[in-house]
Each structure stands twice: as structure tokens, then as C-alpha cells.
Phi, psi and omega in degrees: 000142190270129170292143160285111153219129186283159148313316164201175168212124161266156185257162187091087191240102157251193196288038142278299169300310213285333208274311204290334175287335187254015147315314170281343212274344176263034173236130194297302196286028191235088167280104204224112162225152195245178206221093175227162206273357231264169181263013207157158160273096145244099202278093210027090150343291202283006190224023168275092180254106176318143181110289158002085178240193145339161190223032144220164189284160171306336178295012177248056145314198185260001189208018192243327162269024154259320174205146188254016161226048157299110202288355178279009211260152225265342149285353190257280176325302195278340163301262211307010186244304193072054184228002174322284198292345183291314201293317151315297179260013153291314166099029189209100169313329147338077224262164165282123180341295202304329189289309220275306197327267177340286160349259206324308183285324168293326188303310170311032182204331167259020169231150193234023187234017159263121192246133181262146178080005189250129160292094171326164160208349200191143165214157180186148170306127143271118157344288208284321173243017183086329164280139159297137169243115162260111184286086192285101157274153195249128098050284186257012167218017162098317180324103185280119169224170197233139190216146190240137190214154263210291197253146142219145173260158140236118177241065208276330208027191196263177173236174204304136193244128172234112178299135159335264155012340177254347175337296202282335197259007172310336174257012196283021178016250162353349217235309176229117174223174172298161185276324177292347161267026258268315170331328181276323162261358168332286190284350155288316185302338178272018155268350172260150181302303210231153135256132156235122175289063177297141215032200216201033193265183163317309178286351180270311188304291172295325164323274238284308182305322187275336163274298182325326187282309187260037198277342169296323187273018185258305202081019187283181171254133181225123210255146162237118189216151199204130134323328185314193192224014183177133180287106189268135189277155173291115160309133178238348193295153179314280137012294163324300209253026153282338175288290150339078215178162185280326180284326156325324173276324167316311193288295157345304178319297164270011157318131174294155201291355190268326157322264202343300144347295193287319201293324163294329155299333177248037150206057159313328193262028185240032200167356183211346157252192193304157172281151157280341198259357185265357180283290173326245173021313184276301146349299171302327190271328205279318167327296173297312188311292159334306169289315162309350190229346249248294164335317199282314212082000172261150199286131174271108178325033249177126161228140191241137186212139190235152170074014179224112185281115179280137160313276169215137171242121161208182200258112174273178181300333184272312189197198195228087202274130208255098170260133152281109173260128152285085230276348144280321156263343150079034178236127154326147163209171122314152161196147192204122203222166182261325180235153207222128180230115251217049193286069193256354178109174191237180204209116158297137188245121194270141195283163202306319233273337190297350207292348174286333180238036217243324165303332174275345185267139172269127155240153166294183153342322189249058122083341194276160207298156185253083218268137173270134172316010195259292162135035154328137150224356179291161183301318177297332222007077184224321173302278246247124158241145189229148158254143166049056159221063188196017175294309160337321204241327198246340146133196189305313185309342192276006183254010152328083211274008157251028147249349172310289189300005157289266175017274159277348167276337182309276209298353168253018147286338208251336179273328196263338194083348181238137198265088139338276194249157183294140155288081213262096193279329144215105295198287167314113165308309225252155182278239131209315188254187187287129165302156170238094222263017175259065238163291176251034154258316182303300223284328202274292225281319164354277170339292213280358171248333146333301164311286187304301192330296167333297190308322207267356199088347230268336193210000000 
């Protein structure tokens, strides 16, 4: 019997993976199969809060900065809704979470090379021939199969961030959950008098907003509290979003590694924080609310707390009591609630099934992937490709869903040897590193004798 071995197999399908099946599915020499354990694709489900959109424009789709005439691009899809011209005169580059959800599942329906129910359980290297072996159970019928590949991508992505500090109280289910069950559990939290919303990204913002909108018909107290030291809005200026770049990832790259280190912690807010226009929005309602009572003599029931690191959490008979450092004034407090929405992010885990592979893999010092500017982690860099586990090396930009299609056109140069799609490589008015600027008066003089030489006939 002949074995089948593909060209790659990605694991995994959120929009990273997701993007890269649909680069490939019209190019014929190319054998590519994808993989995921989930039955279908959705995409935080649990945060689809009507209204919501992206906090990039519809061109970072799954193909339109890779090729704008892809037949998968997210203008092809709202044509075929025959909402193209709505979409025009809405005037908002921006898509609603729900429009890109739909899209990513219509793109999914015109491609036939994604298997749904299967579980990775086990991958490990054949010596002898080169090849990857994944040993797959499928789901729906109990069944172990084996599928042999050339590459693997891993598009695994990360999972849910719980701080320590929450272990115990982890099992009050209704009562404390991730911001990603956040939809599934709504109406028990508005069943409780207080909620508190810990932290002070996007998703916290829409939780905090979205309780704030229906807080007359509950009557709860609903607390917002962040270590940060300001609810920072997401940079958007141009200049800024020049960093989003090839070059930019060039320059990152070759940072030593504890800069690198240092440069990610201080730029949440280039990649983690809040729209500006939903930070005003929240303001406005609390302002209005605020006015709406200012008659009654009643208090509007909302605490906003900056600077406040949570410690410890436990779980009382009652309720569920929160300590606090006040990380400026370096003074303890309380806080004591019935419910908790954990808006803390999400963290990559590298998945169970590599352990097979782990003699092939490179890591740094800190246990995490020692990722090639390829996006490599084998030894060879050459195999093993990972999305979005690569923020440590290559920077802020990889959980970036307008730099995927750079990305997946790199990486599917890099497996195939052949440029699909153009690389586009420099991008930036602006420099990153220390410039050379005698490098470049040799190129202008150059030029510039080039020119006269031109002028006189000479050439």
C-alpha cells in the first residue's frame, strides 16, 4: 500500500493557519493539509458581543495583502452577500467580529483540504526517510490514523491566562470565568449584585462596556480594576503602524535577547490596547448614566480602579474577596464581589503531541521556542514552522492579523522554494536601527555622477 506524504500539514486552524489554507487552495503543485481537533471553526464565540469589530481594516482578510485578487479576499465574499455597495457606504474599514467570523467560515466551505475532529496525539520524526509522522485520532469515530508530511506548521495558537493567585477560586464556574466564556455566562453574572472586571485590554473594555449598557436593569455594582497605571488606548498613527513591517521584524530580531525582552513588556499598548473611540463611548455612557441619577439622589454603582495589582483571591461563603496592591501607593486593599470576568489574555502553551519532538527542537534559556527568522524552530530550519508562538523573537506584530499574509507568503516560500506571492520586504519611510548615512552619500554620489556622465553623452 502507497503511503500518502504531503508537502506540509498544518496543525491547528485559527486565522494564521487558516489564512495559509486559503493561499494554497488554488495553487494545483502544492499538497497541503490542515488539521484541527474543534468541529468547525469559531472564532471567540464567547466574545462575539454584538456591535464589536476588529481592531484592523478589512484588507489584513486571509489573501488580499498577499494577492488583492485572490478569490478568497473578504471583497469577493461581501460581494457574493451582495452587501459589497452597504459595505461601501458604511464608510468603516473596520469589519464587525461577527462579518470577519462569517467570512473566515464562508472561505472555509470553498476549500477541501481542512479535516475537522482530528486530535494530533502524538508527531515524532522518521530518520530514515525525512519525514514527519502524525499519529491522529479522529474524534468521531474513536479511530487512530497516521498521516506522513514533508513540513509541519503549527497554528496551535495560545490559551487562556489565569494569574495564580486564582487557582482557588477557579471552580465557582458561573461566578469566575475568562473573558473568552465571557457570552456563555452573561446571564448568571447579571445575576449577581457586583461583578468585577479585571483588566485593561480590548476585551475587558467590551465586557466593562457591555455590563455598563444593561447595569440599569440588573441594579449590580460593577467594579473595573487594572494594574496598569491608565487605560491605554491602541496606537493607530501611521508612523506607529510603520512598525507593523518587515523591517521592523528584521531589526527586532536581531536585538539581543534581554532588549527584546524589555521592548515587549513596554509595548502593550501598541498591540493590547483599547479603540479610542470605545474608551470615549465608555465615558459618554458613564457620564449619561451619571446624569440619569443626578435627580433621584442615587449613586451610580461603578468603580474604576488604576494601579491595582491583584495578589490574592478567595473564595468566601458569600462572595468572593479580592486583595489588592496599590502599585504606587504600595498600599493594600480589599475589594469583595460576587463575580469575576478575568480579562487577562491569553499565553502560548506549546501543545502535548511535540514531546516526540523535542530532540529536534530548538529552545532558549527560558524553555520557549528559539524561533529562526524563518520562523523556524528545528534544528536544520527547515521543517518545523510556528504562527503566533513567536512574539519573544520576532515582536509584537505576530499576533497581528495584518502581517499574516507577509508571514504565510515567507513561509510558503520557505517550504516550497518558490515566491507565490511577492515578499514585500521594504515597506517603512522610517529607519529602526542606527542609520549609515556614508553608505548612502556613496549611492547619491554615484547616482549623481551617473547622471552628469548621462548629461555629457558619455554613456
Amino acid at each position: 500500500m502507497t503511503r500518502k506524504v504531503y508537502d506540509f500539514i498544518g496543525v491547528g486552524v485559527g486565522p494564521f493557519n487558516l489564512g495559509l489554507a486559503a493561499l494554497t487552495s488554488n495553487i494545483d503543485e502544492i499538497d497541503g493539509l490542515f488539521l484541527d481537533q474543534r468541529t468547525g471553526f469559531d472564532w471567540h464565540p464567547g466574545l462575539m458581543i454584538e456591535g464589536v469589530h476588529l481592531q484592523t481594516p478589512f484588507m489584513s482578510d486571509l489573501v488580499t495583502l498577499a494577492d488583492p485578487t485572490h478569490p478568497l479576499s473578504f471583497l469577493n465574499y461581501i460581494k457574493k452577500q451582495g452587501r459589497l455597495y452597504s459595505f461601501y457606504i458604511r464608510e468603516d474599514f473596520f469589519l464587525l467580529r461577527q462579518e470577519y467570523n462569517h467570512y473566515c467560515q464562508w472561505a472555509i466551505s470553498q476549500m477541501d483540504h481542512i479535516r475537522w475532529n482530528k486530535h494530533v496525539d502524538l508527531a515524532k520524526k522518521n530518520q530514515h526517510e525525512d519525514i514527519y509522522e502524525l499519529q491522529v485520532l479522529d474524534q468521531l469515530t474513536g479511530l487512530t490514523e497516521v498521516y506522513y508530511t514533508k513540513k509541519l506548521i503549527l497554528g496551535t495558537g495560545p490559551s487562556p491566562s489565569w494569574p495564580s493567585c486564582c487557582d482557588e477560586i477557579a471552580n465557582r464556574q458561573d461566578h469566575v470565568i475568562h473573558s473568552g466564556q465571557y457570552l456563555f455566562h452573561k446571564e448568571a453574572l447579571q445575576k449577581q449584585n457586583s461583578i468585577t472586571v479585571l483588566g485593561s485590554g480590548q476585551s475587558a473594555a467590551e465586557v466593562f462596556y457591555d455590563l455598563l449598557q444593561e447595569i440599569d436593569n440588573h441594579a449590580y455594582t460593577l467594579n473595573w480594576v487594572t494594574s496598569a497605571p491608565r487605560f491605554y488606548p491602541l496606537e493607530y498613527t501611521k508612523l506607529t503602524l510603520e512598525m507593523t513591517s518587515p523591517e521592523y521584524v528584521d531589526y527586532f530580531y536581531n536585538l539581543p535577547n534581554q532588549q527584546r525582552k524589555q521592548l515587549v513588556s513596554n509595548q502593550k499598548n501598541l498591540y493590547k490596547g483599547i479603540n479610542g473611540c470605545l474608551i470615549n463611548e465608555i465615558f459618554d455612557l458613564l457620564y449619561n448614566k451619571r446624569v440619569k441619577l443626578d435627580h433621584t439622589g442615587e449613586v451610580l454603582k461603578v468603580n474604576i480602579l488604576t494601579n491595582s495589582k491583584l495578589i490574592a483571591a478567595s473564595s468566601e461563603q458569600e462572595h468572593i474577596k479580592l486583595g489588592f496592591e496599590h502599585t504606587e501607593q504600595q498600599k493594600p486593599f480589599e475589594l469583595n464581589t460576587k463575580a469575576l470576568v478575568l480579562c487577562t489574555g491569553y499565553q502560548y502553551s506549546e501543545p502535548k503531541f511535540l514531546a516526540g519532538l523535542k530532540p529536534h527542537i530548538r529552545y532558549d534559556n527560558e524553555g520557549q521556542f528559539d524561533v529562526n527568522r524563518n520562523y523556524t524552530i528545528d534544528e536544520a530550519g527547515e521543517d518545523i514552522f510556528v504562527q503566533n508562538a513567536e512574539l519573544h523573537t520576532h515582536g509584537f506584530v505576530s499576533p497581528d492579523l495584518g502581517m499574516a499574509c507577509y508571514r504565510n507568503s515567507y513561509i510558503l516560500r520557505e517550504i516550497t522554494g518558490k515566491e507565490y506571492y511577492p515578499v514585500e520586504e521594504h515597506i517603512a519611510f522610517q529607519e529602526f536601527g542606527a542609520p549609515n548615512f556614508e553608505t548612502k552619500e556613496n549611492v547619491a554620489s554615484n547616482q549623481e555622477d551617473t547622471d552628469k556622465l548621462a548629461i555629457n553623452g558619455s554613456i
